[in-house]
PDB file of C-alpha atoms in Angstrom:
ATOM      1  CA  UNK H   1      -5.163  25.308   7.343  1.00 48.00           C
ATOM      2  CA  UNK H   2      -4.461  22.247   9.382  1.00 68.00           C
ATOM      3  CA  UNK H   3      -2.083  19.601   7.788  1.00 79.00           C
ATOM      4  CA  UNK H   4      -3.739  16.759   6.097  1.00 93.00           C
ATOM      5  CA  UNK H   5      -2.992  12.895   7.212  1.00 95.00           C
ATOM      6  CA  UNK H   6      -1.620  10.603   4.440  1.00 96.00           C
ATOM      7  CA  UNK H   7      -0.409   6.986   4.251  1.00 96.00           C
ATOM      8  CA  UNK H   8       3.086   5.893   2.666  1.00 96.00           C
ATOM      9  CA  UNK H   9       3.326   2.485   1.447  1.00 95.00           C
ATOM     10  CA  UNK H  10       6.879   1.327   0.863  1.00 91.00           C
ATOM     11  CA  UNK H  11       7.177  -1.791  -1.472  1.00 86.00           C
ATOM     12  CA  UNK H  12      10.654  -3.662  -1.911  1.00 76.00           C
ATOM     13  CA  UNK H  13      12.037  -2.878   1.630  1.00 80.00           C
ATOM     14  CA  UNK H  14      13.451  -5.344   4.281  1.00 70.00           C
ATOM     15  CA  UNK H  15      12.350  -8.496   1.936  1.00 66.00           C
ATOM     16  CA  UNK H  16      14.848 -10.990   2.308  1.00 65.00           C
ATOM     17  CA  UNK H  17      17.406  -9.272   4.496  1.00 66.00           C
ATOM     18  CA  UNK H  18      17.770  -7.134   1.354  1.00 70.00           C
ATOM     19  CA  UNK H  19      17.371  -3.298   0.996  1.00 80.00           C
ATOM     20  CA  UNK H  20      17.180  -2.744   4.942  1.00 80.00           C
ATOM     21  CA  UNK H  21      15.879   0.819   6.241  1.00 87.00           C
ATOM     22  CA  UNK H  22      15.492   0.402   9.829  1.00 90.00           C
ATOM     23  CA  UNK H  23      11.981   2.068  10.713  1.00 89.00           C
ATOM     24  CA  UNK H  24      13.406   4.718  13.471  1.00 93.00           C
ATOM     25  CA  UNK H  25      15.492   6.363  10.271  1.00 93.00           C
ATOM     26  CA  UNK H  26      12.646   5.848   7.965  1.00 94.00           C
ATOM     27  CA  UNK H  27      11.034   7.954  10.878  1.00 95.00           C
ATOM     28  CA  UNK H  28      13.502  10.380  11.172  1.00 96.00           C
ATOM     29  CA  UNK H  29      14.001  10.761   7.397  1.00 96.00           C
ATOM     30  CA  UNK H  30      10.174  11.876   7.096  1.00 96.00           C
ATOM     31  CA  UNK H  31      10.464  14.619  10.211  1.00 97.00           C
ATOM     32  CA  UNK H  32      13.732  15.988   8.454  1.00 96.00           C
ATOM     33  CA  UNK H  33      11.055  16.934   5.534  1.00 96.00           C
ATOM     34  CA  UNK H  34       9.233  18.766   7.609  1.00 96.00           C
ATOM     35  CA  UNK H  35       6.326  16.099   7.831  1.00 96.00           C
ATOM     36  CA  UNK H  36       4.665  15.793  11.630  1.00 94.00           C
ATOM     37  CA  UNK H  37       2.966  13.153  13.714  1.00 94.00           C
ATOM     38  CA  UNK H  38       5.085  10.471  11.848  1.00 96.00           C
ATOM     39  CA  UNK H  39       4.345   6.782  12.726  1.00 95.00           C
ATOM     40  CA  UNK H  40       5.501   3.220  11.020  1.00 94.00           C
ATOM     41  CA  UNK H  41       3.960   0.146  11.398  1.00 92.00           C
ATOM     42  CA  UNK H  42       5.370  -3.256  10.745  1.00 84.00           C
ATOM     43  CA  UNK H  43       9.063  -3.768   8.906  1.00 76.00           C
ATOM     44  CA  UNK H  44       7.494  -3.639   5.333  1.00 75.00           C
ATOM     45  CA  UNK H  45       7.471   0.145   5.015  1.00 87.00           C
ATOM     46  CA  UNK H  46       4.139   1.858   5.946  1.00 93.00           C
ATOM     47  CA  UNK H  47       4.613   5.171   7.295  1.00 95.00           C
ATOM     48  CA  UNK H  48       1.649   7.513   8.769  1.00 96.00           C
ATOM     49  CA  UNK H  49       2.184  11.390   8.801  1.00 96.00           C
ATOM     50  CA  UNK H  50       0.599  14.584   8.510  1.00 95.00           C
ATOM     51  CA  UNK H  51       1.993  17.315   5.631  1.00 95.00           C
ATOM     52  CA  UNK H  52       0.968  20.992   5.800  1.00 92.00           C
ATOM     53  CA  UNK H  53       1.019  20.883   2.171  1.00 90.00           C
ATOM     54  CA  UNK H  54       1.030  18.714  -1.421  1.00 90.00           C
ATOM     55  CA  UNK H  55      -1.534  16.393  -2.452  1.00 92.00           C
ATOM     56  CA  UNK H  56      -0.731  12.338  -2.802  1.00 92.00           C
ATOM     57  CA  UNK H  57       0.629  13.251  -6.149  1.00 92.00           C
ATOM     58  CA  UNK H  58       3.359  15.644  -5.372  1.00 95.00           C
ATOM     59  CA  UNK H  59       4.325  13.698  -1.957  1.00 96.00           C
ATOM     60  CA  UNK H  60       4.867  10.544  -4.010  1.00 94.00           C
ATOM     61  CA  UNK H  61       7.554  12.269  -6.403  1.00 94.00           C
ATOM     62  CA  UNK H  62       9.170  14.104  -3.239  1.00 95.00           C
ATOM     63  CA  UNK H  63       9.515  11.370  -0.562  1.00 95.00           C
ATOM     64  CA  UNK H  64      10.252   8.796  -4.418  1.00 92.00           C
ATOM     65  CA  UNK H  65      13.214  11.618  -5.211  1.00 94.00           C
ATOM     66  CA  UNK H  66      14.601  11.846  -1.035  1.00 95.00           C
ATOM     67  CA  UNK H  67      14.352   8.385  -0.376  1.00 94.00           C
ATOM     68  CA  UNK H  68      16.653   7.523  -3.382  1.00 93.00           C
ATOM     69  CA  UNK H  69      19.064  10.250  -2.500  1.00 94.00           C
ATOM     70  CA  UNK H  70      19.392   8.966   0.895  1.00 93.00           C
ATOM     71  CA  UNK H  71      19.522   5.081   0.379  1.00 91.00           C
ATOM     72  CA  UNK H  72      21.041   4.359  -2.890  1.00 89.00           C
ATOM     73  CA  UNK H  73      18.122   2.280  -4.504  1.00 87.00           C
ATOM     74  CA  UNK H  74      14.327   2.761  -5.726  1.00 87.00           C
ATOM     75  CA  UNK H  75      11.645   1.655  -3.218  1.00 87.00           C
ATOM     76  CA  UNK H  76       8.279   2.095  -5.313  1.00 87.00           C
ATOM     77  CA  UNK H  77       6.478   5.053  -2.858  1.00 93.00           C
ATOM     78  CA  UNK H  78       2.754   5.261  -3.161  1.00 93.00           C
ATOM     79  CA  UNK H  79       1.006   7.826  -0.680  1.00 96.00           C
ATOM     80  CA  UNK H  80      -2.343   7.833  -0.531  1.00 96.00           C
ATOM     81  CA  UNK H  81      -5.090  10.134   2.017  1.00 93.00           C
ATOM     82  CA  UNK H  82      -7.230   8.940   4.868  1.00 92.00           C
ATOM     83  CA  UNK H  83     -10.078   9.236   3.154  1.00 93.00           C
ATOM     84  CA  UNK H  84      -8.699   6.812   0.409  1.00 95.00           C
ATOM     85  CA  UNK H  85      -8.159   4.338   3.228  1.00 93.00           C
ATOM     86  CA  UNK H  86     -12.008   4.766   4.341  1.00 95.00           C
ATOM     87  CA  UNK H  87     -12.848   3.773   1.270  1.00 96.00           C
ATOM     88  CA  UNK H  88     -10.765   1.152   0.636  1.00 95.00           C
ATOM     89  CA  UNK H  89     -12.149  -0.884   4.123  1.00 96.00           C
ATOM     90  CA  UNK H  90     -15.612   0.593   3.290  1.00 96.00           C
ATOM     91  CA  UNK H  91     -15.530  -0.734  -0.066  1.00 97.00           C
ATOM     92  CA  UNK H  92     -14.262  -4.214   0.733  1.00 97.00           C
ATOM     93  CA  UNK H  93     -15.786  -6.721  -1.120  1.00 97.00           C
ATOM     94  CA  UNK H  94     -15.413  -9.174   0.699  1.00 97.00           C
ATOM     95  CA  UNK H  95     -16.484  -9.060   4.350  1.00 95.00           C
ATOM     96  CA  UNK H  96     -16.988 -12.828   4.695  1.00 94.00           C
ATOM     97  CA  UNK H  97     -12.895 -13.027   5.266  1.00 93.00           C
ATOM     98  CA  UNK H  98     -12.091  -9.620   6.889  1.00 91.00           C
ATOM     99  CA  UNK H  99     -12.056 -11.182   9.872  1.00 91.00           C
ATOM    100  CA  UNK H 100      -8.750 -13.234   8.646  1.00 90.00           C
ATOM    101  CA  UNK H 101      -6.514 -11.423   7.077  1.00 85.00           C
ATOM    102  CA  UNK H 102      -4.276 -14.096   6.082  1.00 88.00           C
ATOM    103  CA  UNK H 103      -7.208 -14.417   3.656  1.00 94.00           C
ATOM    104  CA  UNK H 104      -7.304 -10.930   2.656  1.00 96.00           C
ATOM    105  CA  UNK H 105      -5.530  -8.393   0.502  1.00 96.00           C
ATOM    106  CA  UNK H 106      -5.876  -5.508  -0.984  1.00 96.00           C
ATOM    107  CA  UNK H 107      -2.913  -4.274  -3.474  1.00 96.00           C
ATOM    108  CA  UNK H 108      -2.928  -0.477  -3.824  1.00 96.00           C
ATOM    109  CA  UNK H 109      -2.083   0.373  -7.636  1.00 96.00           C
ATOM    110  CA  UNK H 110      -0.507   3.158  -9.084  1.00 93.00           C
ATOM    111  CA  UNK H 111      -3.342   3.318 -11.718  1.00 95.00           C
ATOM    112  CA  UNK H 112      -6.322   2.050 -12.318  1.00 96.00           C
ATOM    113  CA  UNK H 113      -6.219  -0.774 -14.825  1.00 97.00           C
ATOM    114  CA  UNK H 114      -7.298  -0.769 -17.732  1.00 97.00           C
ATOM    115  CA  UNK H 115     -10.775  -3.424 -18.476  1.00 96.00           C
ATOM    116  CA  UNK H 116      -8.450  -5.410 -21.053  1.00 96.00           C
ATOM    117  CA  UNK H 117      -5.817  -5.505 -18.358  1.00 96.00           C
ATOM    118  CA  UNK H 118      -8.420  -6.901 -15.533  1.00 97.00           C
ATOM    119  CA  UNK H 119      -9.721  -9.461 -18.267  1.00 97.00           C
ATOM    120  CA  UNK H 120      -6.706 -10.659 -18.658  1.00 96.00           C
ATOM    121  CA  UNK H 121      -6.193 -10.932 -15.119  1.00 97.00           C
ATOM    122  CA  UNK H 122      -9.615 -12.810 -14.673  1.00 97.00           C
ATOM    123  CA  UNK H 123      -8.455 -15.355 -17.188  1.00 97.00           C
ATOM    124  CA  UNK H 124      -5.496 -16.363 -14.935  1.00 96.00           C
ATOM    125  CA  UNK H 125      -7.684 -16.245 -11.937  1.00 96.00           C
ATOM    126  CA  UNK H 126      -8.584 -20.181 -12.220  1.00 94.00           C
ATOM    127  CA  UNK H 127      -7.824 -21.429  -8.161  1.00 93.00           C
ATOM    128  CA  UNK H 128      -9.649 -21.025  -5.190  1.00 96.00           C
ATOM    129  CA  UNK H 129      -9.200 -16.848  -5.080  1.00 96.00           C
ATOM    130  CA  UNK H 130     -11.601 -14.245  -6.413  1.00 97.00           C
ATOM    131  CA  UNK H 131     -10.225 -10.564  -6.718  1.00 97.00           C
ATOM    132  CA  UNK H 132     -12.595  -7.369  -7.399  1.00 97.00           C
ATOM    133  CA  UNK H 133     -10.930  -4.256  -8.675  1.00 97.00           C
ATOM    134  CA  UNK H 134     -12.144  -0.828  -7.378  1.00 97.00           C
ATOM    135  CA  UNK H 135     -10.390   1.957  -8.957  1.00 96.00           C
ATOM    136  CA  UNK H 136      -6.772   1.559  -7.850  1.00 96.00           C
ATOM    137  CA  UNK H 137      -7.671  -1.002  -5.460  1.00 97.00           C
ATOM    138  CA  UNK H 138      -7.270  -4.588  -6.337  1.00 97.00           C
ATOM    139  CA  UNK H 139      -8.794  -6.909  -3.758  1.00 98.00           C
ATOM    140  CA  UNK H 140      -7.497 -10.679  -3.448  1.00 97.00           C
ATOM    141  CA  UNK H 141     -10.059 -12.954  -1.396  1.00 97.00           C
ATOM    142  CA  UNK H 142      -7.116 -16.117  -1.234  1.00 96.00           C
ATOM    143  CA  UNK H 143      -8.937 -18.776   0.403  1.00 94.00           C
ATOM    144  CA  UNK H 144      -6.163 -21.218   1.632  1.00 93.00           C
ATOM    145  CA  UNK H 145      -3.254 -17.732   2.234  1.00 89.00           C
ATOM    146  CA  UNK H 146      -1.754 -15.944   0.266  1.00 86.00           C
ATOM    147  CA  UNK H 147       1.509 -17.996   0.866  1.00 85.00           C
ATOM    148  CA  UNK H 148       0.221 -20.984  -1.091  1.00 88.00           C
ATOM    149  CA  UNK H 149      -1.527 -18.900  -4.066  1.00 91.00           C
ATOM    150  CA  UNK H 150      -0.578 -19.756  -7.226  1.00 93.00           C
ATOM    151  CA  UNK H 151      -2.319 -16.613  -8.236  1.00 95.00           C
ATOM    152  CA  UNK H 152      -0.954 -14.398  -6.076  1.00 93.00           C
ATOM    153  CA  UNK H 153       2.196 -14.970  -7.251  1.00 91.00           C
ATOM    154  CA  UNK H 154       1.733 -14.234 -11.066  1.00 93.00           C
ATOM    155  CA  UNK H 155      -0.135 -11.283 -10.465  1.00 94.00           C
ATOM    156  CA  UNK H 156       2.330  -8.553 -10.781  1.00 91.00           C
ATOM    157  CA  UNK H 157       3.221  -9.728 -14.048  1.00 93.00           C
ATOM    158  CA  UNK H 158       0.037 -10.255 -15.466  1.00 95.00           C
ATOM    159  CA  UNK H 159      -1.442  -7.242 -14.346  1.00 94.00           C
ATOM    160  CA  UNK H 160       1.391  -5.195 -15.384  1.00 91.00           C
ATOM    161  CA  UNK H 161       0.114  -2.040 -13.265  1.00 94.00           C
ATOM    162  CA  UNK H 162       2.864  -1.681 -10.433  1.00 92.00           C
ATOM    163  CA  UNK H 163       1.481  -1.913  -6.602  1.00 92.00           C
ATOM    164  CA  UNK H 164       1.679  -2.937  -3.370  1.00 92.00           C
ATOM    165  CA  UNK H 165      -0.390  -5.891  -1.270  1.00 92.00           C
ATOM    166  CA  UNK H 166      -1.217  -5.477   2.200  1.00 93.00           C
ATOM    167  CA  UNK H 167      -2.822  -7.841   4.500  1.00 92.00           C
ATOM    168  CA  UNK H 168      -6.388  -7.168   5.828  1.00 95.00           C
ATOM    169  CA  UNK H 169      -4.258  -6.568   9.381  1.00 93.00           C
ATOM    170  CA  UNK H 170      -1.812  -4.239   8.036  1.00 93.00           C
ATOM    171  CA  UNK H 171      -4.654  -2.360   6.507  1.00 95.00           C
ATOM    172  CA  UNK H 172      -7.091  -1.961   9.342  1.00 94.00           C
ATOM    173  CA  UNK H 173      -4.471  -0.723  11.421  1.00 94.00           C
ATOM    174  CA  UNK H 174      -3.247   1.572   9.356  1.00 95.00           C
ATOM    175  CA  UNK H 175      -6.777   3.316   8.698  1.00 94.00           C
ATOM    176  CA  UNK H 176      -6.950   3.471  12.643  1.00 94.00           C
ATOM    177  CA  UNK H 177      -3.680   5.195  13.426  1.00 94.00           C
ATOM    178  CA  UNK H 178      -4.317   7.446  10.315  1.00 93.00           C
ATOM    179  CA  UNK H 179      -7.787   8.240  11.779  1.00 89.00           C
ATOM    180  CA  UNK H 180      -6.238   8.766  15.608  1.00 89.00           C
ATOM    181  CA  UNK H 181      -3.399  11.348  13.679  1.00 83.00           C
ATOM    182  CA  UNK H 182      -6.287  12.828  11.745  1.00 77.00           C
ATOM    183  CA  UNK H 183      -8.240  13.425  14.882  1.00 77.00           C
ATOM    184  CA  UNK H 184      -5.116  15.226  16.650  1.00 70.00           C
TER     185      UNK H 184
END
């Protein structure tokens, strides 16, 4: 059986000149699992790699476990598949913008929420942005950046379901170099 590609998105990492994890040991500390064809992109903590075995599940509680052995703090860890990430572009809502992802978001959750918890979301939701959830996707169309969103920035805690944002950018280019490892 050939080793399946997954995605790990790092949240609370090299924000701030806080928590720093340089990306070459992030790198190495994913080959000393035994995980191959690693690859990080950006500072922010998203790591491509291929594991022989595990599902997103079990890869999330043993890179969550490592990591905090080896660094001292918590970094919320969520792994997902490639074909999650083909999904989540083919599934974007919002195509008018994908072409500027300063615009563009898409938070990967740990659950799905809940429809009270997405009402109560939508209630909030009274500038320029729009968001559509899909499954554990939340998608944030933020008109004028996500720097100057109101929204954006009480979303976490109105949501209450713990995730991640990426930009449109970060996103694409993660679902290519997953789909170059995948077609190793």
């Amino acid at each position: 059986m050939s080793a399946a590609v997954f995605v790990a998105l790092f949240s609370g990492i090299n924000v701030g000149g806080n928590r720093i994890v340089k990306m070459a040991e992030l790198r190495a500390f994913f080959e000393e699992l035994g995980f191959t064809d690693v690859a990080s992109y950006v500072q922010s903590g998203n790591v491509v790699f291929r594991a022989k075995k595990g599902d997103a599940v079990t890869l999330t509680k043993q890179l969550d476990a490592a990591f905090e052995k080896k660094w001292g703090f918590h970094s919320r860890i969520m792994v997902r598949d490639l074909g999650w990430f083909e999904r989540l572009v083919s599934e974007n809502p919002y195509p008018e913008v994908a072409g500027d992802p300063t615009k563009l978001h898409a938070y990967t959750l740990e659950r799905q929420p809940t429809g009270d918890e997405i009402a109560r979301l939508a209630e909030k939701c009274t500038g320029p942005e729009s968001f559509e959830v899909k499954g554990d996707v939340l998608y944030l169309k933020a008109p004028d950046g996500l720097g100057k969103s109101a929204f954006a920035n009480i979303l976490p805690r109105v949501l209450k379901v713990p995730g991640t944002a990426r930009n449109w950018r970060s996103v694409l280019a993660l679902l290519e170099m997953a789909g170059q490892a995948g077609a190793k």
